[in-house]
Amino acid sequence: MTLALHDFAVPADRAATAPPEARGLMRDEVRMLVSRDETITHATFRELPRFLRAGDLVVINNSATLAAAVDGHYRDHPIVLHFATWLDDGTWVVELRSPNRVPFTDAVVESGARIHLPGAQVTLRNPWLPPTRRLWIAATETDIAPLLTRHGRPITYSYVTQQWSPEYYRTVFGREPGSAEMPSAGRPFTHSLVTDLVAAGITVAPITLHTGVSSSETGEPPNPERYVVPEVTAGLVNATRARGGRVVAVGTTVTRALESAADPSGRVHPEAGWTDLVLDGTRPARTVDALITGWHEPGASHLRLLEAVAGAESVHAAYRAALDTGYLWHEFGDTALLFAATRALS
């Protein structure tokens, strides 16, 4: 049992309750902890280029965030319905939450129940991924995309104390709408920082992975998610590794996508579809050499993914240092750059 997985608590004052812009910072001025070759360095995110080198490849997620939270009613109870993802048959995966942004417990949720939304209703068919009953498959005769445009807002949780406009939940890379929540590891990037990376000989390439809801950070395994690894990106990953460069994944979403498309040798192939890959000690990373990530709650499945890339000891040390030196958690918080020990900078 490692500290990073089980034995730490995040003090309440370490939750980033608002975007860094509300604290007078640019996006790329959040703090960044760099763990490399058993050494921890504290920096700001805009210093990222000095920790990389020409020939490295930074892979980003170009999924854009939906306004996926809609107010509604279940029976006589006010609820917030989170639209997590759409399924191939046109139904949606949804989650019921209370208006105070915590799990809905006011009534038992049952198959066949109807959720009333502004100008629409959805019918709950059955739980998605039983035996859990947190996420439901829902059918509706309404086109959900216009509904979210008119009545939706970004998904937030109780640690965010006020509502922020959708602009704060967009990354500079977001081009393909589909994520229920922001691929937040990409949030600290700015246009000028991307320019600095390219000018330093560092290539930037996209994948698409549409995130589901993150409320599964309670020990549940990650849910299946839609992803695309384009042919061009797969080729760049393979070429980068062949010439000794590092593949740097921006977020657990990018890591999951690339590793889902990697064969046992670490070669990445163009892929599109759904991934249910779980990275942990039994399935370590094959192609990702470093990971840019935010800070995750104890018990989160994301922590096992971090260990699959950087190793348990490095993740343990990084989390201890972050707790000791005041790093901020969650999507508006600080960040880390974790290198795999076997391919650290020489």
Short mmCIF file of C-alpha atoms in Angstrom, two decimals:
data_model
loop_
_atom_site.label_atom_id
_atom_site.label_comp_id
_atom_site.label_asym_id
_atom_site.label_seq_id
_atom_site.Cartn_x
_atom_site.Cartn_y
_atom_site.Cartn_z
CA MET A 1 0.00 0.00 0.00
CA THR A 2 1.60 3.26 -1.03
CA LEU A 3 1.01 6.71 0.36
CA ALA A 4 -0.04 7.91 -3.09
CA LEU A 5 -2.89 5.42 -3.25
CA HIS A 6 -4.23 5.20 0.25
CA ASP A 7 -2.51 6.98 3.09
CA PHE A 8 -2.88 10.70 2.61
CA ALA A 9 -5.53 13.34 3.06
CA VAL A 10 -5.85 16.60 1.15
CA PRO A 11 -6.44 19.53 3.53
CA ALA A 12 -9.52 21.55 2.69
CA ASP A 13 -7.47 24.65 1.97
CA ARG A 14 -5.57 22.79 -0.80
CA ALA A 15 -8.63 22.65 -3.07
CA ALA A 16 -8.42 25.21 -5.87
CA THR A 17 -11.90 26.68 -5.56
CA ALA A 18 -11.52 29.09 -8.49
CA PRO A 19 -9.45 29.46 -11.67
CA PRO A 20 -5.93 30.85 -11.23
CA GLU A 21 -7.09 33.90 -13.19
CA ALA A 22 -9.25 34.78 -10.17
CA ARG A 23 -6.05 34.78 -8.09
CA GLY A 24 -4.34 37.18 -10.50
CA LEU A 25 -2.35 34.51 -12.35
CA MET A 26 -2.10 33.60 -15.99
CA ARG A 27 -3.00 30.01 -16.81
CA ASP A 28 0.63 29.06 -17.28
CA GLU A 29 1.70 30.62 -13.96
CA VAL A 30 0.37 27.76 -11.83
CA ARG A 31 3.00 25.81 -9.95
CA MET A 32 4.60 22.73 -11.50
CA LEU A 33 6.42 20.00 -9.61
CA VAL A 34 8.93 18.14 -11.77
CA SER A 35 9.97 14.63 -10.74
CA ARG A 36 12.91 13.34 -12.76
CA ASP A 37 15.67 10.89 -11.97
CA GLU A 38 14.73 10.81 -8.26
CA THR A 39 15.02 14.62 -8.09
CA ILE A 40 12.12 16.96 -7.38
CA THR A 41 12.17 20.51 -8.73
CA HIS A 42 9.60 23.23 -8.10
CA ALA A 43 8.80 25.53 -11.03
CA THR A 44 5.94 27.27 -12.79
CA PHE A 45 4.18 25.72 -15.74
CA ARG A 46 5.46 28.32 -18.20
CA GLU A 47 8.96 26.91 -17.56
CA LEU A 48 7.94 23.60 -19.16
CA PRO A 49 10.24 23.99 -22.21
CA ARG A 50 13.39 23.97 -20.06
CA PHE A 51 12.52 20.49 -18.74
CA LEU A 52 12.10 19.06 -22.23
CA ARG A 53 14.51 18.89 -25.16
CA ALA A 54 14.48 19.13 -28.94
CA GLY A 55 13.11 15.93 -30.42
CA ASP A 56 10.59 15.30 -27.64
CA LEU A 57 6.92 14.91 -28.54
CA VAL A 58 4.13 16.45 -26.45
CA VAL A 59 0.80 14.72 -27.09
CA ILE A 60 -2.32 16.70 -26.20
CA ASN A 61 -6.05 15.96 -26.03
CA ASN A 62 -8.10 18.06 -28.46
CA SER A 63 -11.45 17.11 -26.93
CA ALA A 64 -13.57 20.14 -26.03
CA THR A 65 -15.73 20.33 -22.92
CA LEU A 66 -19.51 20.14 -23.13
CA ALA A 67 -21.86 22.18 -20.95
CA ALA A 68 -22.92 18.82 -19.56
CA ALA A 69 -24.83 19.74 -16.37
CA VAL A 70 -28.56 20.49 -16.66
CA ASP A 71 -31.06 21.28 -13.90
CA GLY A 72 -34.09 19.02 -13.68
CA HIS A 73 -36.45 17.09 -11.44
CA TYR A 74 -36.68 13.46 -10.44
CA ARG A 75 -40.12 12.80 -8.95
CA ASP A 76 -40.54 15.89 -6.74
CA HIS A 77 -36.84 16.35 -6.09
CA PRO A 78 -34.62 18.95 -7.77
CA ILE A 79 -31.56 17.36 -9.33
CA VAL A 80 -28.68 18.18 -11.63
CA LEU A 81 -28.29 15.71 -14.47
CA HIS A 82 -24.76 15.14 -15.75
CA PHE A 83 -24.50 13.92 -19.33
CA ALA A 84 -21.39 11.72 -19.24
CA THR A 85 -21.17 10.34 -22.79
CA TRP A 86 -23.30 9.22 -25.71
CA LEU A 87 -23.52 5.56 -26.70
CA ASP A 88 -23.47 4.06 -30.16
CA ASP A 89 -27.25 3.43 -30.17
CA GLY A 90 -28.06 7.10 -29.51
CA THR A 91 -28.71 6.79 -25.78
CA TRP A 92 -26.70 8.70 -23.20
CA VAL A 93 -24.94 7.78 -19.98
CA VAL A 94 -26.09 10.13 -17.22
CA GLU A 95 -25.53 10.71 -13.52
CA LEU A 96 -27.94 12.27 -11.03
CA ARG A 97 -26.48 14.78 -8.59
CA SER A 98 -28.03 17.01 -5.94
CA PRO A 99 -28.24 20.77 -6.53
CA ASN A 100 -25.49 21.24 -3.95
CA ARG A 101 -23.23 19.18 -6.28
CA VAL A 102 -22.93 16.04 -4.16
CA PRO A 103 -24.32 12.55 -4.93
CA PHE A 104 -28.12 12.38 -5.14
CA THR A 105 -29.57 10.48 -2.17
CA ASP A 106 -33.04 12.00 -1.76
CA ALA A 107 -34.82 9.10 -3.46
CA VAL A 108 -34.10 5.65 -4.85
CA VAL A 109 -33.25 5.79 -8.55
CA GLU A 110 -35.09 3.08 -10.50
CA SER A 111 -35.28 1.74 -14.04
CA GLY A 112 -38.06 3.40 -16.04
CA ALA A 113 -37.89 6.62 -14.03
CA ARG A 114 -38.33 9.87 -15.91
CA ILE A 115 -36.13 12.90 -15.43
CA HIS A 116 -37.78 16.19 -16.33
CA LEU A 117 -35.52 18.79 -17.91
CA PRO A 118 -36.27 22.20 -19.49
CA GLY A 119 -38.45 21.37 -22.50
CA ALA A 120 -37.45 17.70 -22.47
CA GLN A 121 -37.41 14.51 -20.48
CA VAL A 122 -35.20 11.46 -20.37
CA THR A 123 -36.09 7.95 -19.27
CA LEU A 124 -33.65 5.88 -17.26
CA ARG A 125 -33.35 2.41 -18.78
CA ASN A 126 -30.88 0.54 -16.61
CA PRO A 127 -27.59 1.05 -14.83
CA TRP A 128 -24.48 1.36 -16.97
CA LEU A 129 -21.69 -0.97 -15.90
CA PRO A 130 -23.57 -2.85 -13.16
CA PRO A 131 -23.47 -3.74 -10.32
CA THR A 132 -22.88 -0.04 -9.59
CA ARG A 133 -25.95 2.17 -9.90
CA ARG A 134 -24.26 5.57 -10.09
CA LEU A 135 -24.39 5.92 -13.88
CA TRP A 136 -27.52 5.16 -15.93
CA ILE A 137 -28.32 4.63 -19.58
CA ALA A 138 -30.97 7.17 -20.54
CA ALA A 139 -33.16 7.45 -23.61
CA THR A 140 -34.71 10.63 -24.93
CA GLU A 141 -36.51 11.83 -28.03
CA THR A 142 -34.79 15.20 -27.71
CA ASP A 143 -31.55 16.09 -29.46
CA ILE A 144 -29.19 16.49 -26.52
CA ALA A 145 -26.65 18.80 -28.19
CA PRO A 146 -29.06 21.77 -28.55
CA LEU A 147 -30.39 21.06 -25.05
CA LEU A 148 -26.91 21.40 -23.59
CA THR A 149 -26.26 24.54 -25.64
CA ARG A 150 -29.43 26.21 -24.33
CA HIS A 151 -29.61 24.95 -20.77
CA GLY A 152 -26.31 23.31 -19.86
CA ARG A 153 -23.37 24.56 -17.85
CA PRO A 154 -20.00 23.03 -17.00
CA ILE A 155 -20.02 20.22 -14.46
CA THR A 156 -18.74 21.38 -11.08
CA TYR A 157 -18.33 19.77 -7.68
CA SER A 158 -18.77 21.06 -4.16
CA TYR A 159 -15.23 22.42 -3.78
CA VAL A 160 -15.89 25.01 -6.53
CA THR A 161 -17.73 27.69 -4.61
CA GLN A 162 -19.25 29.64 -7.51
CA GLN A 163 -20.25 29.12 -11.12
CA TRP A 164 -17.67 30.04 -13.74
CA SER A 165 -18.40 30.60 -17.41
CA PRO A 166 -17.63 27.85 -19.95
CA GLU A 167 -14.57 29.79 -21.12
CA TYR A 168 -12.78 28.80 -17.93
CA TYR A 169 -13.33 25.13 -18.79
CA ARG A 170 -11.81 25.33 -22.28
CA THR A 171 -8.26 24.42 -23.13
CA VAL A 172 -6.34 25.99 -26.00
CA PHE A 173 -6.43 22.59 -27.71
CA GLY A 174 -10.19 21.93 -27.52
CA ARG A 175 -11.55 21.39 -31.04
CA GLU A 176 -13.71 18.25 -30.85
CA PRO A 177 -16.74 18.65 -28.52
CA GLY A 178 -17.43 15.59 -26.42
CA SER A 179 -15.89 15.67 -22.94
CA ALA A 180 -18.21 15.75 -19.96
CA GLU A 181 -15.44 17.42 -17.99
CA MET A 182 -12.40 19.42 -19.02
CA PRO A 183 -9.24 17.46 -19.88
CA SER A 184 -7.69 19.60 -17.19
CA ALA A 185 -4.02 18.69 -17.61
CA GLY A 186 -4.09 20.83 -20.75
CA ARG A 187 -5.56 23.87 -19.04
CA PRO A 188 -2.25 25.56 -18.09
CA PHE A 189 -1.12 25.70 -21.72
CA THR A 190 -1.28 29.07 -23.46
CA HIS A 191 -0.76 29.94 -27.11
CA SER A 192 2.56 31.58 -26.28
CA LEU A 193 3.75 28.50 -24.37
CA VAL A 194 2.90 26.24 -27.31
CA THR A 195 4.89 28.60 -29.54
CA ASP A 196 7.84 28.36 -27.15
CA LEU A 197 7.72 24.56 -27.29
CA VAL A 198 7.67 24.46 -31.07
CA ALA A 199 10.47 27.03 -31.27
CA ALA A 200 12.56 24.78 -29.02
CA GLY A 201 12.21 21.87 -31.44
CA ILE A 202 9.50 20.08 -29.47
CA THR A 203 6.66 18.66 -31.54
CA VAL A 204 3.00 18.86 -30.44
CA ALA A 205 0.48 16.30 -31.71
CA PRO A 206 -3.15 15.50 -30.86
CA ILE A 207 -5.26 12.58 -29.83
CA THR A 208 -8.95 12.75 -28.96
CA LEU A 209 -10.36 11.19 -25.81
CA HIS A 210 -13.77 12.31 -24.59
CA THR A 211 -13.73 12.25 -20.80
CA GLY A 212 -16.60 10.95 -18.73
CA VAL A 213 -17.57 12.23 -15.28
CA SER A 214 -14.78 12.18 -12.71
CA SER A 215 -16.99 11.43 -9.70
CA SER A 216 -15.78 7.84 -9.97
CA GLU A 217 -12.75 8.96 -7.94
CA THR A 218 -13.92 6.76 -5.06
CA GLY A 219 -12.01 3.59 -5.85
CA GLU A 220 -14.08 2.66 -8.90
CA PRO A 221 -12.17 1.68 -12.04
CA PRO A 222 -12.17 4.24 -14.86
CA ASN A 223 -15.17 4.04 -17.16
CA PRO A 224 -14.90 3.19 -20.87
CA GLU A 225 -14.26 6.29 -22.96
CA ARG A 226 -14.30 7.18 -26.66
CA TYR A 227 -10.92 7.86 -28.22
CA VAL A 228 -9.09 8.39 -31.50
CA VAL A 229 -5.36 8.11 -32.11
CA PRO A 230 -4.80 9.57 -35.60
CA GLU A 231 -2.38 8.00 -38.05
CA VAL A 232 -0.15 11.07 -38.03
CA THR A 233 0.13 11.06 -34.24
CA ALA A 234 0.84 7.32 -34.11
CA GLY A 235 3.62 7.83 -36.66
CA LEU A 236 5.12 10.71 -34.68
CA VAL A 237 5.11 8.68 -31.46
CA ASN A 238 6.91 5.78 -33.12
CA ALA A 239 9.42 8.03 -34.87
CA THR A 240 10.13 9.95 -31.66
CA ARG A 241 10.89 6.81 -29.70
CA ALA A 242 12.97 5.34 -32.52
CA ARG A 243 15.34 8.32 -32.45
CA GLY A 244 15.58 8.50 -28.66
CA GLY A 245 13.10 11.30 -27.96
CA ARG A 246 10.55 11.18 -25.15
CA VAL A 247 6.79 10.94 -25.52
CA VAL A 248 5.19 13.35 -23.04
CA ALA A 249 1.48 12.78 -22.44
CA VAL A 250 -0.60 15.77 -21.36
CA GLY A 251 -2.90 14.13 -18.87
CA THR A 252 -4.19 10.73 -17.91
CA THR A 253 -6.56 10.94 -20.90
CA VAL A 254 -3.70 11.12 -23.39
CA THR A 255 -1.86 8.37 -21.57
CA ARG A 256 -4.89 6.11 -21.69
CA ALA A 257 -5.43 6.75 -25.39
CA LEU A 258 -1.83 6.17 -26.42
CA GLU A 259 -1.43 3.07 -24.29
CA SER A 260 -4.73 1.69 -25.62
CA ALA A 261 -3.28 1.96 -29.14
CA ALA A 262 0.14 0.51 -28.21
CA ASP A 263 1.10 -3.08 -28.90
CA PRO A 264 3.27 -5.05 -26.41
CA SER A 265 6.45 -3.65 -27.99
CA GLY A 266 5.27 -0.07 -27.37
CA ARG A 267 4.57 0.67 -31.03
CA VAL A 268 1.44 2.80 -31.42
CA HIS A 269 -1.11 2.12 -34.15
CA PRO A 270 -3.94 4.34 -35.41
CA GLU A 271 -7.03 3.41 -33.41
CA ALA A 272 -10.58 4.66 -32.88
CA GLY A 273 -13.37 3.35 -30.67
CA TRP A 274 -13.82 2.74 -26.96
CA THR A 275 -11.11 2.01 -24.43
CA ASP A 276 -11.58 0.28 -21.10
CA LEU A 277 -7.84 -0.01 -20.44
CA VAL A 278 -6.77 0.20 -16.81
CA LEU A 279 -3.11 1.05 -16.28
CA ASP A 280 -1.53 -0.09 -13.03
CA GLY A 281 1.30 -2.22 -11.74
CA THR A 282 0.06 -5.22 -13.71
CA ARG A 283 -0.10 -3.21 -16.96
CA PRO A 284 2.61 -0.54 -16.90
CA ALA A 285 3.01 2.09 -19.62
CA ARG A 286 4.65 0.90 -22.83
CA THR A 287 5.05 4.09 -24.85
CA VAL A 288 4.59 7.13 -22.57
CA ASP A 289 7.87 8.41 -21.09
CA ALA A 290 6.56 11.36 -19.09
CA LEU A 291 3.20 12.64 -17.92
CA ILE A 292 1.84 16.12 -17.23
CA THR A 293 -0.93 15.81 -14.67
CA GLY A 294 -2.94 17.55 -12.01
CA TRP A 295 -3.22 16.29 -8.44
CA HIS A 296 -5.70 13.52 -7.67
CA GLU A 297 -7.64 12.47 -4.60
CA PRO A 298 -6.59 9.48 -2.46
CA GLY A 299 -8.10 6.27 -3.81
CA ALA A 300 -8.48 7.64 -7.34
CA SER A 301 -7.82 5.17 -10.14
CA HIS A 302 -5.74 7.90 -11.81
CA LEU A 303 -3.06 7.36 -9.18
CA ARG A 304 -2.45 3.82 -10.38
CA LEU A 305 -2.04 5.19 -13.89
CA LEU A 306 0.58 7.66 -12.64
CA GLU A 307 2.45 4.78 -11.03
CA ALA A 308 2.26 2.81 -14.27
CA VAL A 309 4.19 5.64 -15.96
CA ALA A 310 6.52 7.04 -13.31
CA GLY A 311 6.75 4.25 -10.74
CA ALA A 312 5.28 3.99 -7.26
CA GLU A 313 8.27 5.50 -5.45
CA SER A 314 8.35 8.60 -7.67
CA VAL A 315 4.62 9.18 -7.31
CA HIS A 316 4.88 8.69 -3.54
CA ALA A 317 7.67 11.26 -3.30
CA ALA A 318 5.90 13.75 -5.57
CA TYR A 319 2.68 13.63 -3.56
CA ARG A 320 4.53 13.99 -0.27
CA ALA A 321 6.39 17.03 -1.63
CA ALA A 322 3.18 18.56 -3.00
CA LEU A 323 1.43 18.14 0.34
CA ASP A 324 4.42 19.57 2.22
CA THR A 325 4.80 22.64 0.00
CA GLY A 326 1.24 23.85 -0.57
CA TYR A 327 0.31 22.68 -4.07
CA LEU A 328 -3.35 23.10 -5.03
CA TRP A 329 -5.61 20.25 -6.13
CA HIS A 330 -8.35 19.74 -8.76
CA GLU A 331 -8.97 21.16 -12.23
CA PHE A 332 -8.05 24.77 -11.34
CA GLY A 333 -5.04 23.75 -9.29
CA ASP A 334 -1.35 23.17 -9.80
CA THR A 335 0.34 20.54 -11.92
CA ALA A 336 3.20 18.04 -12.12
CA LEU A 337 5.58 16.69 -14.73
CA LEU A 338 6.49 13.09 -13.88
CA PHE A 339 9.21 11.32 -15.86
CA ALA A 340 9.61 7.58 -16.15
CA ALA A 341 12.89 6.60 -14.50
CA THR A 342 14.03 4.44 -17.40
CA ARG A 343 13.94 7.32 -19.88
CA ALA A 344 14.87 10.30 -17.76
CA LEU A 345 16.89 13.17 -19.16
CA SER A 346 20.56 12.25 -19.42
#
